[in-house]
Amino acid sequence: GFHATEWAIKSGKARLVLAANDISEKSVKELKFKASDKIPVEVLKTVDIDTLSKKVGKSCGIVAINDDGFATALLEQIN
C-alpha cells in the first residue's frame, strides 16, 4: 500500500514502484516526488486495484519492488 511503499522509498529499499491505473493522481504525484529520479514509478495501464490486489495477495493499489533483479525484469516486461 501507500505507506509501505513510502517507507520503502524513504529507507532506500525500493527499486521500483508499481501503481494500479485507478489510484489517484495525487498519490502518483506524491510518490514520484518522494522517489525523485532515483526510483522509477510506473502506472500499470492495464492493471486496476482489484487485479493488483489479487496478484499481490493483499488489498493495495501501489507496491514497491525491493529486489534489483526482479525490478529490472518487471521494467523490461512493462516497457
Short mmCIF file of N, CA and C in Angstrom, two decimals:
data_model
loop_
_atom_site.label_atom_id
_atom_site.label_comp_id
_atom_site.label_asym_id
_atom_site.label_seq_id
_atom_site.Cartn_x
_atom_site.Cartn_y
_atom_site.Cartn_z
N GLY A 1 0.80 -1.18 0.00
CA GLY A 1 0.00 0.00 0.00
C GLY A 1 0.85 1.26 0.00
N PHE A 2 0.21 2.38 0.09
CA PHE A 2 0.90 3.66 0.00
C PHE A 2 1.95 3.82 1.09
N HIS A 3 1.58 3.56 2.34
CA HIS A 3 2.51 3.82 3.45
C HIS A 3 3.69 2.87 3.43
N ALA A 4 3.47 1.62 3.09
CA ALA A 4 4.57 0.66 2.99
C ALA A 4 5.52 1.05 1.85
N THR A 5 4.95 1.50 0.75
CA THR A 5 5.77 1.94 -0.39
C THR A 5 6.54 3.20 -0.03
N GLU A 6 5.89 4.12 0.65
CA GLU A 6 6.55 5.35 1.09
C GLU A 6 7.73 5.01 2.00
N TRP A 7 7.53 4.07 2.92
CA TRP A 7 8.61 3.65 3.82
C TRP A 7 9.76 3.02 3.03
N ALA A 8 9.44 2.18 2.04
CA ALA A 8 10.48 1.54 1.22
C ALA A 8 11.29 2.58 0.45
N ILE A 9 10.63 3.63 -0.01
CA ILE A 9 11.33 4.71 -0.71
C ILE A 9 12.25 5.45 0.25
N LYS A 10 11.70 5.86 1.40
CA LYS A 10 12.47 6.62 2.38
C LYS A 10 13.67 5.83 2.91
N SER A 11 13.49 4.53 3.09
CA SER A 11 14.56 3.71 3.66
C SER A 11 15.60 3.30 2.61
N GLY A 12 15.32 3.61 1.34
CA GLY A 12 16.26 3.29 0.29
C GLY A 12 16.16 1.86 -0.22
N LYS A 13 15.14 1.14 0.18
CA LYS A 13 14.99 -0.26 -0.23
C LYS A 13 14.27 -0.42 -1.57
N ALA A 14 13.39 0.49 -1.90
CA ALA A 14 12.58 0.36 -3.13
C ALA A 14 13.46 0.52 -4.37
N ARG A 15 13.25 -0.35 -5.33
CA ARG A 15 13.95 -0.28 -6.61
C ARG A 15 12.99 0.08 -7.75
N LEU A 16 11.69 -0.14 -7.49
CA LEU A 16 10.65 0.13 -8.48
C LEU A 16 9.33 0.28 -7.73
N VAL A 17 8.51 1.21 -8.18
CA VAL A 17 7.17 1.38 -7.61
C VAL A 17 6.16 1.14 -8.72
N LEU A 18 5.20 0.25 -8.46
CA LEU A 18 4.14 -0.04 -9.42
C LEU A 18 2.82 0.47 -8.86
N ALA A 19 2.04 1.13 -9.70
CA ALA A 19 0.76 1.67 -9.28
C ALA A 19 -0.34 1.20 -10.23
N ALA A 20 -1.48 0.87 -9.68
CA ALA A 20 -2.64 0.49 -10.48
C ALA A 20 -3.14 1.71 -11.25
N ASN A 21 -3.83 1.46 -12.34
CA ASN A 21 -4.28 2.56 -13.20
C ASN A 21 -5.41 3.39 -12.61
N ASP A 22 -6.02 2.92 -11.53
CA ASP A 22 -7.14 3.66 -10.97
C ASP A 22 -6.87 4.25 -9.59
N ILE A 23 -5.58 4.40 -9.23
CA ILE A 23 -5.30 5.13 -7.99
C ILE A 23 -5.30 6.61 -8.31
N SER A 24 -5.37 7.43 -7.29
CA SER A 24 -5.49 8.87 -7.51
C SER A 24 -4.21 9.46 -8.08
N GLU A 25 -4.39 10.47 -8.91
CA GLU A 25 -3.24 11.20 -9.47
C GLU A 25 -2.40 11.81 -8.35
N LYS A 26 -3.07 12.24 -7.29
CA LYS A 26 -2.37 12.84 -6.15
C LYS A 26 -1.39 11.84 -5.55
N SER A 27 -1.82 10.59 -5.39
CA SER A 27 -0.93 9.56 -4.83
C SER A 27 0.26 9.30 -5.75
N VAL A 28 0.01 9.24 -7.05
CA VAL A 28 1.10 9.01 -8.02
C VAL A 28 2.08 10.18 -7.97
N LYS A 29 1.58 11.41 -7.98
CA LYS A 29 2.45 12.58 -7.94
C LYS A 29 3.29 12.61 -6.66
N GLU A 30 2.66 12.28 -5.54
CA GLU A 30 3.37 12.29 -4.26
C GLU A 30 4.48 11.24 -4.25
N LEU A 31 4.20 10.05 -4.76
CA LEU A 31 5.22 9.01 -4.80
C LEU A 31 6.35 9.37 -5.77
N LYS A 32 6.00 9.95 -6.91
CA LYS A 32 7.03 10.36 -7.86
C LYS A 32 7.93 11.44 -7.25
N PHE A 33 7.34 12.34 -6.47
CA PHE A 33 8.12 13.37 -5.80
C PHE A 33 9.06 12.74 -4.78
N LYS A 34 8.56 11.82 -3.97
CA LYS A 34 9.38 11.16 -2.96
C LYS A 34 10.47 10.31 -3.59
N ALA A 35 10.16 9.68 -4.70
CA ALA A 35 11.13 8.81 -5.37
C ALA A 35 12.16 9.61 -6.15
N SER A 36 11.86 10.86 -6.42
CA SER A 36 12.67 11.74 -7.27
C SER A 36 13.03 11.01 -8.56
N ASP A 37 14.23 11.15 -9.02
CA ASP A 37 14.63 10.47 -10.25
C ASP A 37 15.35 9.16 -9.96
N LYS A 38 15.47 8.80 -8.69
CA LYS A 38 16.23 7.62 -8.30
C LYS A 38 15.48 6.31 -8.51
N ILE A 39 14.16 6.35 -8.33
CA ILE A 39 13.36 5.13 -8.37
C ILE A 39 12.24 5.31 -9.40
N PRO A 40 12.14 4.40 -10.37
CA PRO A 40 11.05 4.52 -11.34
C PRO A 40 9.67 4.28 -10.70
N VAL A 41 8.71 5.10 -11.05
CA VAL A 41 7.32 4.91 -10.63
C VAL A 41 6.53 4.66 -11.90
N GLU A 42 5.98 3.45 -12.04
CA GLU A 42 5.26 3.05 -13.24
C GLU A 42 3.78 2.86 -12.92
N VAL A 43 2.93 3.51 -13.69
CA VAL A 43 1.48 3.27 -13.59
C VAL A 43 1.16 2.18 -14.61
N LEU A 44 0.60 1.10 -14.14
CA LEU A 44 0.28 -0.04 -14.99
C LEU A 44 -1.03 0.22 -15.73
N LYS A 45 -0.95 0.49 -17.00
CA LYS A 45 -2.11 0.92 -17.78
C LYS A 45 -3.24 -0.11 -17.83
N THR A 46 -2.90 -1.38 -17.77
CA THR A 46 -3.93 -2.41 -17.90
C THR A 46 -4.25 -3.12 -16.59
N VAL A 47 -3.75 -2.60 -15.48
CA VAL A 47 -3.96 -3.25 -14.18
C VAL A 47 -4.67 -2.29 -13.23
N ASP A 48 -5.84 -2.71 -12.74
CA ASP A 48 -6.56 -1.89 -11.77
C ASP A 48 -6.26 -2.39 -10.35
N ILE A 49 -6.82 -1.70 -9.36
CA ILE A 49 -6.56 -2.03 -7.95
C ILE A 49 -6.96 -3.47 -7.64
N ASP A 50 -8.12 -3.89 -8.11
CA ASP A 50 -8.57 -5.26 -7.83
C ASP A 50 -7.60 -6.30 -8.37
N THR A 51 -7.14 -6.10 -9.59
CA THR A 51 -6.21 -7.04 -10.21
C THR A 51 -4.87 -7.06 -9.47
N LEU A 52 -4.34 -5.88 -9.16
CA LEU A 52 -3.07 -5.81 -8.44
C LEU A 52 -3.19 -6.45 -7.06
N SER A 53 -4.30 -6.21 -6.39
CA SER A 53 -4.54 -6.80 -5.06
C SER A 53 -4.55 -8.32 -5.13
N LYS A 54 -5.19 -8.87 -6.14
CA LYS A 54 -5.24 -10.32 -6.30
C LYS A 54 -3.86 -10.89 -6.57
N LYS A 55 -3.07 -10.20 -7.39
CA LYS A 55 -1.72 -10.68 -7.72
C LYS A 55 -0.79 -10.63 -6.52
N VAL A 56 -0.95 -9.60 -5.68
CA VAL A 56 -0.08 -9.42 -4.52
C VAL A 56 -0.57 -10.23 -3.31
N GLY A 57 -1.87 -10.46 -3.25
CA GLY A 57 -2.42 -11.20 -2.12
C GLY A 57 -2.87 -10.30 -0.97
N LYS A 58 -2.86 -9.00 -1.21
CA LYS A 58 -3.31 -8.01 -0.22
C LYS A 58 -4.03 -6.90 -0.96
N SER A 59 -4.92 -6.22 -0.27
CA SER A 59 -5.62 -5.10 -0.87
C SER A 59 -4.66 -3.91 -1.00
N CYS A 60 -4.32 -3.55 -2.24
CA CYS A 60 -3.42 -2.43 -2.46
C CYS A 60 -3.53 -1.92 -3.89
N GLY A 61 -3.15 -0.69 -4.08
CA GLY A 61 -3.11 -0.11 -5.41
C GLY A 61 -1.71 0.31 -5.80
N ILE A 62 -0.78 0.19 -4.83
CA ILE A 62 0.61 0.59 -5.04
C ILE A 62 1.49 -0.44 -4.35
N VAL A 63 2.56 -0.86 -5.04
CA VAL A 63 3.53 -1.78 -4.42
C VAL A 63 4.94 -1.31 -4.74
N ALA A 64 5.84 -1.58 -3.81
CA ALA A 64 7.26 -1.32 -4.03
C ALA A 64 7.95 -2.65 -4.25
N ILE A 65 8.83 -2.68 -5.24
CA ILE A 65 9.66 -3.85 -5.50
C ILE A 65 11.04 -3.52 -4.96
N ASN A 66 11.53 -4.37 -4.05
CA ASN A 66 12.79 -4.07 -3.38
C ASN A 66 13.98 -4.84 -3.96
N ASP A 67 13.74 -5.83 -4.78
CA ASP A 67 14.80 -6.65 -5.34
C ASP A 67 15.24 -6.08 -6.70
N ASP A 68 16.56 -5.84 -6.84
CA ASP A 68 17.08 -5.26 -8.08
C ASP A 68 16.76 -6.10 -9.31
N GLY A 69 17.02 -7.40 -9.24
CA GLY A 69 16.80 -8.27 -10.39
C GLY A 69 15.34 -8.36 -10.78
N PHE A 70 14.47 -8.48 -9.79
CA PHE A 70 13.03 -8.56 -10.06
C PHE A 70 12.53 -7.24 -10.64
N ALA A 71 13.02 -6.11 -10.10
CA ALA A 71 12.62 -4.79 -10.60
C ALA A 71 13.05 -4.63 -12.06
N THR A 72 14.26 -5.04 -12.37
CA THR A 72 14.77 -4.94 -13.75
C THR A 72 13.93 -5.79 -14.69
N ALA A 73 13.63 -7.02 -14.27
CA ALA A 73 12.83 -7.92 -15.11
C ALA A 73 11.42 -7.36 -15.34
N LEU A 74 10.82 -6.81 -14.30
CA LEU A 74 9.49 -6.23 -14.44
C LEU A 74 9.52 -5.02 -15.38
N LEU A 75 10.51 -4.17 -15.23
CA LEU A 75 10.62 -2.99 -16.11
C LEU A 75 10.76 -3.41 -17.57
N GLU A 76 11.52 -4.46 -17.82
CA GLU A 76 11.67 -4.94 -19.19
C GLU A 76 10.32 -5.43 -19.75
N GLN A 77 9.52 -6.07 -18.92
CA GLN A 77 8.22 -6.56 -19.35
C GLN A 77 7.23 -5.42 -19.56
N ILE A 78 7.32 -4.38 -18.74
CA ILE A 78 6.40 -3.24 -18.82
C ILE A 78 6.73 -2.39 -20.05
N ASN A 79 8.01 -2.14 -20.25
CA ASN A 79 8.44 -1.25 -21.36
C ASN A 79 8.77 -2.08 -22.52
#
